[in-house]
GROMACS .gro file of N, CA and C in nm:
model
  345
    1UNK      N    1  18.871   6.062   6.984
    1UNK     CA    2  18.903   6.101   7.053
    1UNK      C    3  18.939   6.112   7.170
    2UNK      N    4  18.950   6.149   7.345
    2UNK     CA    5  18.892   6.214   7.384
    2UNK      C    6  19.008   6.279   7.435
    3UNK      N    7  18.885   6.400   7.484
    3UNK     CA    8  18.981   6.573   7.529
    3UNK      C    9  19.024   6.513   7.681
    4UNK      N   10  19.140   6.552   7.672
    4UNK     CA   11  19.219   6.612   7.804
    4UNK      C   12  19.161   6.646   7.922
    5UNK      N   13  19.144   6.536   8.018
    5UNK     CA   14  19.085   6.615   8.119
    5UNK      C   15  19.107   6.753   8.193
    6UNK      N   16  19.282   6.827   8.233
    6UNK     CA   17  19.262   6.926   8.179
    6UNK      C   18  19.221   7.044   8.177
    7UNK      N   19  19.230   6.997   7.956
    7UNK     CA   20  19.134   7.068   7.916
    7UNK      C   21  19.004   7.070   7.948
    8UNK      N   22  18.945   7.006   7.957
    8UNK     CA   23  18.723   6.975   8.005
    8UNK      C   24  18.775   7.070   8.135
    9UNK      N   25  18.805   7.055   8.245
    9UNK     CA   26  18.809   7.121   8.374
    9UNK      C   27  18.868   7.285   8.302
   10UNK      N   28  18.962   7.253   8.270
   10UNK     CA   29  19.017   7.453   8.241
   10UNK      C   30  18.898   7.550   8.148
   11UNK      N   31  18.890   7.479   8.067
   11UNK     CA   32  18.774   7.578   7.920
   11UNK      C   33  18.589   7.527   8.032
   12UNK      N   34  18.556   7.448   8.139
   12UNK     CA   35  18.476   7.495   8.203
   12UNK      C   36  18.453   7.566   8.319
   13UNK      N   37  18.585   7.586   8.358
   13UNK     CA   38  18.608   7.699   8.461
   13UNK      C   39  18.632   7.791   8.408
   14UNK      N   40  18.643   7.801   8.301
   14UNK     CA   41  18.707   7.906   8.255
   14UNK      C   42  18.562   7.986   8.206
   15UNK      N   43  18.456   7.888   8.169
   15UNK     CA   44  18.343   7.972   8.127
   15UNK      C   45  18.240   8.015   8.207
   16UNK      N   46  18.304   7.940   8.336
   16UNK     CA   47  18.208   7.959   8.433
   16UNK      C   48  18.247   8.069   8.530
   17UNK      N   49  18.354   8.068   8.501
   17UNK     CA   50  18.403   8.238   8.579
   17UNK      C   51  18.364   8.373   8.531
   18UNK      N   52  18.359   8.350   8.369
   18UNK     CA   53  18.281   8.482   8.329
   18UNK      C   54  18.175   8.462   8.387
   19UNK      N   55  18.033   8.393   8.332
   19UNK     CA   56  17.968   8.423   8.430
   19UNK      C   57  17.971   8.465   8.607
   20UNK      N   58  18.011   8.391   8.650
   20UNK     CA   59  18.010   8.418   8.788
   20UNK      C   60  18.078   8.582   8.827
   21UNK      N   61  18.207   8.595   8.693
   21UNK     CA   62  18.180   8.753   8.762
   21UNK      C   63  18.070   8.876   8.686
   22UNK      N   64  17.998   8.853   8.590
   22UNK     CA   65  17.862   8.890   8.520
   22UNK      C   66  17.769   8.897   8.672
   23UNK      N   67  17.763   8.809   8.696
   23UNK     CA   68  17.682   8.792   8.772
   23UNK      C   69  17.678   8.871   8.945
   24UNK      N   70  17.852   8.847   8.993
   24UNK     CA   71  17.867   8.926   9.094
   24UNK      C   72  17.892   9.055   9.118
   25UNK      N   73  17.961   9.139   8.980
   25UNK     CA   74  18.028   9.219   8.952
   25UNK      C   75  17.886   9.302   8.821
   26UNK      N   76  17.848   9.238   8.689
   26UNK     CA   77  17.797   9.317   8.592
   26UNK      C   78  17.684   9.402   8.663
   27UNK      N   79  17.656   9.360   8.747
   27UNK     CA   80  17.478   9.452   8.767
   27UNK      C   81  17.617   9.595   8.904
   28UNK      N   82  17.620   9.619   8.817
   28UNK     CA   83  17.710   9.708   8.934
   28UNK      C   84  17.708   9.875   8.814
   29UNK      N   85  17.690   9.780   8.692
   29UNK     CA   86  17.710   9.909   8.630
   29UNK      C   87  17.634   9.920   8.498
   30UNK      N   88  17.461   9.756   8.494
   30UNK     CA   89  17.378   9.768   8.440
   30UNK      C   90  17.282   9.809   8.497
   31UNK      N   91  17.264   9.783   8.655
   31UNK     CA   92  17.160   9.803   8.729
   31UNK      C   93  17.137   9.874   8.855
   32UNK      N   94  17.273   9.956   8.792
   32UNK     CA   95  17.302  10.024   8.956
   32UNK      C   96  17.190  10.097   8.979
   33UNK      N   97  17.065  10.140   8.881
   33UNK     CA   98  16.972  10.241   8.906
   33UNK      C   99  16.865  10.087   8.992
   34UNK      N  100  16.836   9.987   8.930
   34UNK     CA  101  16.731   9.948   8.961
   34UNK      C  102  16.725   9.904   9.183
   35UNK      N  103  16.636   9.854   9.244
   35UNK     CA  104  16.601   9.795   9.374
   35UNK      C  105  16.762   9.711   9.367
   36UNK      N  106  16.790   9.670   9.408
   36UNK     CA  107  16.902   9.607   9.465
   36UNK      C  108  16.887   9.492   9.478
   37UNK      N  109  16.724   9.423   9.476
   37UNK     CA  110  16.624   9.285   9.467
   37UNK      C  111  16.635   9.179   9.310
   38UNK      N  112  16.611   9.306   9.210
   38UNK     CA  113  16.565   9.354   9.135
   38UNK      C  114  16.740   9.256   9.102
   39UNK      N  115  16.829   9.384   9.120
   39UNK     CA  116  16.961   9.311   9.046
   39UNK      C  117  16.985   9.140   9.146
   40UNK      N  118  16.964   9.151   9.251
   40UNK     CA  119  16.996   9.005   9.338
   40UNK      C  120  16.917   8.856   9.179
   41UNK      N  121  16.800   8.900   9.209
   41UNK     CA  122  16.732   8.799   9.143
   41UNK      C  123  16.792   8.755   8.978
   42UNK      N  124  16.847   8.860   8.929
   42UNK     CA  125  16.887   8.926   8.802
   42UNK      C  126  17.044   8.809   8.754
   43UNK      N  127  17.126   8.850   8.913
   43UNK     CA  128  17.258   8.793   8.903
   43UNK      C  129  17.208   8.612   8.986
   44UNK      N  130  17.056   8.598   9.055
   44UNK     CA  131  17.120   8.469   9.076
   44UNK      C  132  17.106   8.355   8.955
   45UNK      N  133  17.001   8.440   8.848
   45UNK     CA  134  16.995   8.341   8.738
   45UNK      C  135  17.127   8.298   8.599
   46UNK      N  136  17.172   8.467   8.610
   46UNK     CA  137  17.344   8.445   8.535
   46UNK      C  138  17.411   8.342   8.641
   47UNK      N  139  17.409   8.322   8.782
   47UNK     CA  140  17.461   8.251   8.846
   47UNK      C  141  17.434   8.069   8.796
   48UNK      N  142  17.283   8.075   8.827
   48UNK     CA  143  17.295   7.975   8.779
   48UNK      C  144  17.357   7.914   8.628
   49UNK      N  145  17.407   7.944   8.504
   49UNK     CA  146  17.467   7.939   8.448
   49UNK      C  147  17.622   7.873   8.473
   50UNK      N  148  17.622   7.979   8.587
   50UNK     CA  149  17.785   7.948   8.630
   50UNK      C  150  17.760   7.789   8.720
   51UNK      N  151  17.669   7.784   8.822
   51UNK     CA  152  17.722   7.638   8.841
   51UNK      C  153  17.691   7.518   8.753
   52UNK      N  154  17.571   7.557   8.667
   52UNK     CA  155  17.606   7.435   8.503
   52UNK      C  156  17.711   7.437   8.469
   53UNK      N  157  17.843   7.461   8.454
   53UNK     CA  158  17.947   7.465   8.408
   53UNK      C  159  18.088   7.488   8.516
   54UNK      N  160  18.072   7.504   8.635
   54UNK     CA  161  18.143   7.488   8.791
   54UNK      C  162  18.119   7.328   8.815
   55UNK      N  163  17.992   7.290   8.863
   55UNK     CA  164  17.954   7.180   8.837
   55UNK      C  165  18.015   7.036   8.837
   56UNK      N  166  18.036   7.061   8.709
   56UNK     CA  167  18.049   6.968   8.600
   56UNK      C  168  18.214   6.934   8.579
   57UNK      N  169  18.246   7.051   8.570
   57UNK     CA  170  18.441   7.102   8.510
   57UNK      C  171  18.438   7.031   8.738
   58UNK      N  172  18.415   7.072   8.794
   58UNK     CA  173  18.499   7.036   8.965
   58UNK      C  174  18.471   6.832   8.915
   59UNK      N  175  18.384   6.831   8.867
   59UNK     CA  176  18.392   6.657   8.925
   59UNK      C  177  18.445   6.595   8.810
   60UNK      N  178  18.465   6.579   8.675
   60UNK     CA  179  18.588   6.644   8.615
   60UNK      C  180  18.736   6.640   8.622
   61UNK      N  181  18.766   6.744   8.664
   61UNK     CA  182  18.876   6.733   8.704
   61UNK      C  183  18.926   6.642   8.874
   62UNK      N  184  18.831   6.637   8.909
   62UNK     CA  185  18.873   6.552   9.105
   62UNK      C  186  18.864   6.409   9.035
   63UNK      N  187  18.877   6.353   8.916
   63UNK     CA  188  18.916   6.250   8.873
   63UNK      C  189  19.020   6.236   8.826
   64UNK      N  190  19.140   6.388   8.854
   64UNK     CA  191  19.290   6.321   8.821
   64UNK      C  192  19.348   6.405   8.931
   65UNK      N  193  19.297   6.558   8.980
   65UNK     CA  194  19.343   6.645   9.040
   65UNK      C  195  19.303   6.677   9.198
   66UNK      N  196  19.387   6.755   9.352
   66UNK     CA  197  19.279   6.749   9.453
   66UNK      C  198  19.228   6.815   9.452
   67UNK      N  199  19.156   6.828   9.534
   67UNK     CA  200  19.061   6.949   9.574
   67UNK      C  201  19.124   7.144   9.596
   68UNK      N  202  19.292   7.020   9.623
   68UNK     CA  203  19.361   7.193   9.659
   68UNK      C  204  19.375   7.228   9.521
   69UNK      N  205  19.414   7.118   9.446
   69UNK     CA  206  19.422   7.182   9.281
   69UNK      C  207  19.356   7.240   9.208
   70UNK      N  208  19.213   7.163   9.240
   70UNK     CA  209  19.106   7.252   9.200
   70UNK      C  210  19.092   7.395   9.243
   71UNK      N  211  19.104   7.424   9.346
   71UNK     CA  212  19.072   7.505   9.451
   71UNK      C  213  19.180   7.681   9.348
   72UNK      N  214  19.311   7.651   9.396
   72UNK     CA  215  19.371   7.688   9.286
   72UNK      C  216  19.401   7.752   9.150
   73UNK      N  217  19.328   7.604   9.080
   73UNK     CA  218  19.300   7.661   8.947
   73UNK      C  219  19.177   7.762   8.900
   74UNK      N  220  19.109   7.747   8.996
   74UNK     CA  221  18.999   7.866   8.992
   74UNK      C  222  19.039   7.966   9.022
   75UNK      N  223  19.117   7.956   9.138
   75UNK     CA  224  19.157   8.116   9.193
   75UNK      C  225  19.241   8.218   9.053
   76UNK      N  226  19.331   8.133   8.964
   76UNK     CA  227  19.373   8.204   8.896
   76UNK      C  228  19.248   8.189   8.782
   77UNK      N  229  19.246   8.162   8.756
   77UNK     CA  230  19.127   8.152   8.663
   77UNK      C  231  19.024   8.294   8.699
   78UNK      N  232  18.967   8.260   8.794
   78UNK     CA  233  18.927   8.389   8.857
   78UNK      C  234  18.972   8.491   8.750
   79UNK      N  235  19.087   8.583   8.846
   79UNK     CA  236  19.230   8.673   8.809
   79UNK      C  237  19.219   8.714   8.667
   80UNK      N  238  19.226   8.600   8.549
   80UNK     CA  239  19.284   8.626   8.445
   80UNK      C  240  19.122   8.626   8.358
   81UNK      N  241  19.037   8.636   8.481
   81UNK     CA  242  18.869   8.667   8.403
   81UNK      C  243  18.820   8.811   8.418
   82UNK      N  244  18.888   8.789   8.581
   82UNK     CA  245  18.807   8.954   8.674
   82UNK      C  246  18.905   9.041   8.595
   83UNK      N  247  19.041   9.033   8.529
   83UNK     CA  248  19.073   9.174   8.534
   83UNK      C  249  19.042   9.274   8.346
   84UNK      N  250  19.047   9.153   8.240
   84UNK     CA  251  19.003   9.198   8.149
   84UNK      C  252  18.838   9.236   8.175
   85UNK      N  253  18.747   9.199   8.252
   85UNK     CA  254  18.625   9.237   8.236
   85UNK      C  255  18.612   9.374   8.344
   86UNK      N  256  18.700   9.360   8.460
   86UNK     CA  257  18.728   9.477   8.542
   86UNK      C  258  18.779   9.623   8.449
   87UNK      N  259  18.911   9.601   8.325
   87UNK     CA  260  18.913   9.678   8.233
   87UNK      C  261  18.835   9.699   8.141
   88UNK      N  262  18.809   9.641   8.008
   88UNK     CA  263  18.736   9.663   7.928
   88UNK      C  264  18.550   9.629   7.976
   89UNK      N  265  18.532   9.589   8.089
   89UNK     CA  266  18.390   9.613   8.081
   89UNK      C  267  18.320   9.697   8.152
   90UNK      N  268  18.391   9.741   8.326
   90UNK     CA  269  18.351   9.816   8.396
   90UNK      C  270  18.430   9.998   8.343
   91UNK      N  271  18.509   9.943   8.248
   91UNK     CA  272  18.623  10.071   8.244
   91UNK      C  273  18.729  10.116   8.406
   92UNK      N  274  18.783   9.999   8.464
   92UNK     CA  275  18.857  10.017   8.595
   92UNK      C  276  18.954  10.006   8.466
   93UNK      N  277  19.087  10.084   8.484
   93UNK     CA  278  19.217  10.139   8.516
   93UNK      C  279  19.309  10.008   8.512
   94UNK      N  280  19.425   9.916   8.448
   94UNK     CA  281  19.463   9.824   8.515
   94UNK      C  282  19.602   9.864   8.557
   95UNK      N  283  19.598   9.819   8.677
   95UNK     CA  284  19.629   9.839   8.834
   95UNK      C  285  19.805   9.718   8.843
   96UNK      N  286  19.931   9.758   8.854
   96UNK     CA  287  20.040   9.658   8.898
   96UNK      C  288  20.015   9.607   9.005
   97UNK      N  289  19.960   9.578   9.041
   97UNK     CA  290  19.815   9.520   9.158
   97UNK      C  291  19.836   9.365   9.080
   98UNK      N  292  19.782   9.381   8.961
   98UNK     CA  293  19.716   9.247   8.945
   98UNK      C  294  19.730   9.165   8.918
   99UNK      N  295  19.960   9.230   8.871
   99UNK     CA  296  20.034   9.164   8.841
   99UNK      C  297  20.142   9.106   9.029
  100UNK      N  298  20.038   9.198   9.083
  100UNK     CA  299  20.160   9.082   9.260
  100UNK      C  300  20.060   8.970   9.243
  101UNK      N  301  19.957   9.049   9.215
  101UNK     CA  302  19.829   8.933   9.236
  101UNK      C  303  19.826   8.826   9.175
  102UNK      N  304  19.876   8.824   9.026
  102UNK     CA  305  19.876   8.736   8.943
  102UNK      C  306  20.034   8.600   8.997
  103UNK      N  307  20.158   8.718   9.042
  103UNK     CA  308  20.237   8.648   9.087
  103UNK      C  309  20.279   8.593   9.214
  104UNK      N  310  20.099   8.616   9.277
  104UNK     CA  311  20.134   8.574   9.447
  104UNK      C  312  20.020   8.413   9.404
  105UNK      N  313  20.002   8.431   9.290
  105UNK     CA  314  19.947   8.283   9.210
  105UNK      C  315  19.962   8.168   9.137
  106UNK      N  316  20.101   8.239   9.110
  106UNK     CA  317  20.179   8.158   9.064
  106UNK      C  318  20.268   8.061   9.185
  107UNK      N  319  20.305   8.147   9.262
  107UNK     CA  320  20.329   8.083   9.346
  107UNK      C  321  20.237   7.980   9.445
  108UNK      N  322  20.150   7.992   9.468
  108UNK     CA  323  20.017   7.869   9.483
  108UNK      C  324  20.043   7.764   9.360
  109UNK      N  325  20.032   7.773   9.282
  109UNK     CA  326  20.012   7.669   9.234
  109UNK      C  327  20.156   7.635   9.201
  110UNK      N  328  20.265   7.669   9.247
  110UNK     CA  329  20.371   7.574   9.238
  110UNK      C  330  20.378   7.491   9.342
  111UNK      N  331  20.342   7.551   9.514
  111UNK     CA  332  20.300   7.539   9.599
  111UNK      C  333  20.184   7.325   9.574
  112UNK      N  334  20.124   7.381   9.524
  112UNK     CA  335  20.004   7.331   9.539
  112UNK      C  336  19.997   7.197   9.384
  113UNK      N  337  20.103   7.211   9.295
  113UNK     CA  338  20.118   7.117   9.235
  113UNK      C  339  20.229   7.005   9.237
  114UNK      N  340  20.291   7.146   9.286
  114UNK     CA  341  20.464   7.076   9.270
  114UNK      C  342  20.460   6.927   9.341
  115UNK      N  343  20.476   6.795   9.318
  115UNK     CA  344  20.485   6.624   9.362
  115UNK      C  345  20.501   6.618   9.530
   0.00000   0.00000   0.00000
């Protein structure tokens, strides 16, 4: 049984976003007392895993979806990963703006995926 393209794409992009979010923002919590270049090296090391997932995700997804559809899918997943990361890992409060941003993305998804 073959895994559907959308499941492969979303799964790989979601995992990719976990690594990306940690690489981009995790150093603010874990390495704030270290020089910036150490944070950059650590972040680049983590980002390698993001690319190892993101590149095949987009190649697989591009077999059935347009470039714009892949980009909007990426943005939706970025917000879906970022909000829990910000709240639970970085101890940021929930903001109603997250809901408004998500609603804007619902509109973006509608316009990009409509026939």
